[in-house]
Amino acid sequence: NFHAHTGRDVIVYGQTELTRDLYDAREAAGAPTLFNVDHVTIHDAKSDAPHVTYQVAGTEHRIDCDFIAGCDGFHGVSRQTIPLSVRREYEKIYPFGWLGILSETPPVHDELIYSGSERGFALCSMRSATLSRYYIQCALSDSPEDWSDANFWEELKRRIPEDAADRLITGPSIEKSIA
């Protein structure tokens, strides 16, 4: 009960739900959603005619745009292809990193778990009934290679409530990164 613990309310619009709603909106508008495309490049981002090119099976395609909002994350194509001279970035830099893993394991809970401890913050989230995303706060100097899957799971269990740690099903990570 978030309100009971903080005296405040919060609305969480998780990435999975946001993505689902965006897909539904595109479908309702009759617009295709493209997957597994290669060589995505943003062109003329600050012009009156920005466009995006991409390849499917070696054939180049083009999307003409009114504007481009690069909301694809730190490592996304926007940051790589929109020139710094025209790019506006909005970010808050914290004195720590977030070590995140994605695992093909059932979620520890069907609701988000935010957990603060003396060892640092932890977050448990559900992508689906068989796919889970977990984060732990780490040093900015850490790299994903510093953390074996076993070490990650052990540290996560130390940071989350005991009942959740007891239910946690671990497995190999299919993605691991630090943001």
XYZ file of C-alpha atoms in Angstrom:
179
model
C 0.000 0.000 0.000
C 2.050 2.890 -1.339
C -0.174 5.585 0.174
C 0.001 4.034 3.642
C 3.801 4.041 3.508
C 4.373 7.448 1.929
C 1.230 9.506 2.453
C 1.211 10.093 -1.311
C -0.237 8.505 -4.413
C 1.524 7.615 -7.619
C 0.471 6.428 -11.037
C 2.897 4.090 -12.764
C 2.490 3.789 -16.526
C 4.889 0.945 -17.131
C 6.833 0.441 -20.326
C 4.884 -2.707 -21.207
C 1.509 -0.959 -20.868
C 2.718 2.166 -22.657
C 4.067 0.081 -25.537
C 0.833 -1.908 -25.781
C -1.221 1.313 -25.880
C 1.021 2.835 -28.548
C 0.728 -0.308 -30.699
C -3.059 -0.213 -30.295
C -3.170 3.482 -31.265
C -1.079 2.851 -34.375
C -3.293 -0.056 -35.372
C -6.453 2.034 -34.826
C -4.957 4.740 -37.061
C -4.217 2.181 -39.774
C -0.483 2.772 -39.423
C 1.929 -0.165 -39.547
C 4.376 -0.891 -36.747
C 7.713 -2.102 -38.078
C 9.913 -4.689 -36.381
C 13.301 -6.219 -37.188
C 14.430 -3.460 -39.517
C 18.094 -2.698 -40.119
C 20.224 0.400 -40.690
C 17.756 2.883 -39.176
C 18.997 6.429 -39.764
C 17.442 9.803 -39.006
C 18.062 12.479 -41.660
C 17.638 16.260 -41.617
C 16.269 16.254 -38.071
C 16.076 20.060 -37.807
C 14.818 20.726 -41.324
C 11.280 21.211 -42.594
C 11.464 17.725 -44.110
C 13.033 15.291 -41.634
C 12.919 11.652 -42.618
C 13.973 8.211 -41.468
C 15.471 5.507 -43.634
C 15.683 1.818 -42.800
C 16.223 -1.483 -44.559
C 14.135 -4.628 -44.709
C 15.734 -7.634 -46.412
C 18.325 -5.338 -47.990
C 15.783 -2.927 -49.493
C 15.853 0.666 -48.275
C 12.616 2.366 -47.243
C 11.895 5.956 -46.239
C 9.418 7.579 -43.865
C 8.837 11.312 -44.329
C 8.059 13.104 -41.066
C 6.701 16.378 -39.758
C 9.025 16.069 -36.768
C 11.107 13.437 -35.011
C 11.120 12.747 -31.283
C 13.978 10.425 -30.402
C 12.633 8.612 -27.355
C 14.562 5.399 -27.879
C 16.923 5.563 -24.919
C 20.555 6.324 -24.305
C 21.829 3.688 -26.745
C 19.123 4.236 -29.381
C 19.499 5.308 -32.983
C 18.398 8.889 -32.210
C 21.429 9.653 -30.090
C 23.671 8.071 -32.724
C 22.275 9.864 -35.785
C 20.814 13.237 -34.738
C 23.737 15.691 -34.791
C 24.674 17.152 -31.420
C 24.290 20.648 -32.899
C 20.513 20.139 -33.281
C 19.810 17.537 -30.615
C 18.218 18.562 -27.317
C 18.665 16.056 -24.518
C 16.786 15.954 -21.257
C 18.297 13.772 -18.589
C 19.093 13.683 -14.929
C 22.414 12.147 -14.013
C 22.524 10.384 -10.669
C 25.682 9.433 -8.728
C 24.936 5.725 -9.242
C 23.979 3.312 -11.982
C 21.160 0.847 -12.504
C 22.270 -2.697 -13.243
C 19.358 -4.304 -15.023
C 18.737 -7.810 -16.228
C 16.011 -9.402 -18.275
C 15.333 -13.063 -17.555
C 12.982 -15.695 -18.886
C 11.619 -16.375 -15.415
C 8.198 -15.776 -13.915
C 7.943 -12.468 -12.068
C 8.387 -12.496 -8.319
C 5.121 -10.535 -8.034
C 2.424 -9.245 -10.373
C 2.955 -5.709 -9.055
C 6.149 -3.661 -9.075
C 8.377 -4.044 -6.054
C 10.426 -0.981 -5.112
C 12.796 -1.739 -2.285
C 15.225 0.535 -0.511
C 17.808 -0.957 1.826
C 21.168 -0.120 3.367
C 22.710 -1.997 0.412
C 20.898 0.199 -2.146
C 17.726 0.280 -4.185
C 16.148 -2.658 -6.030
C 13.246 -2.883 -8.466
C 11.339 -5.975 -9.574
C 9.015 -5.710 -12.560
C 7.004 -7.993 -14.774
C 7.171 -7.966 -18.560
C 4.914 -11.005 -18.967
C 4.046 -14.211 -17.128
C 7.386 -15.659 -18.239
C 9.618 -12.604 -18.633
C 10.923 -10.414 -15.808
C 13.059 -7.287 -15.505
C 15.073 -6.594 -12.349
C 17.320 -3.694 -11.353
C 19.736 -3.002 -8.548
C 21.524 0.234 -7.768
C 25.260 -0.056 -8.465
C 28.384 2.063 -8.659
C 28.883 4.176 -11.777
C 32.251 2.472 -12.187
C 30.648 -1.003 -12.442
C 30.227 -2.753 -15.771
C 27.830 -5.600 -16.593
C 30.813 -7.934 -16.863
C 31.564 -7.297 -13.183
C 28.312 -9.030 -12.263
C 27.725 -12.719 -12.843
C 24.089 -13.755 -12.927
C 24.588 -15.599 -9.626
C 26.016 -12.471 -7.971
C 23.168 -10.347 -9.304
C 20.480 -12.709 -7.957
C 22.236 -12.975 -4.592
C 22.402 -9.191 -4.252
C 18.806 -8.724 -5.390
C 17.613 -11.190 -2.735
C 19.473 -9.193 -0.073
C 17.688 -5.983 -1.090
C 14.069 -7.077 -1.482
C 11.618 -8.134 1.239
C 12.277 -11.611 2.623
C 8.951 -13.047 1.431
C 9.721 -11.888 -2.124
C 13.289 -13.215 -1.932
C 11.912 -16.607 -0.887
C 9.562 -16.667 -3.937
C 12.119 -15.371 -6.437
C 12.830 -17.789 -9.280
C 16.250 -17.164 -10.779
C 17.714 -18.114 -14.120
C 20.173 -16.965 -16.748
C 19.890 -13.378 -17.912
C 19.055 -12.832 -21.564
C 20.062 -9.173 -21.356
C 22.236 -7.302 -18.881
C 23.171 -3.620 -18.914
C 23.916 -0.632 -16.733
C 22.069 2.621 -17.253
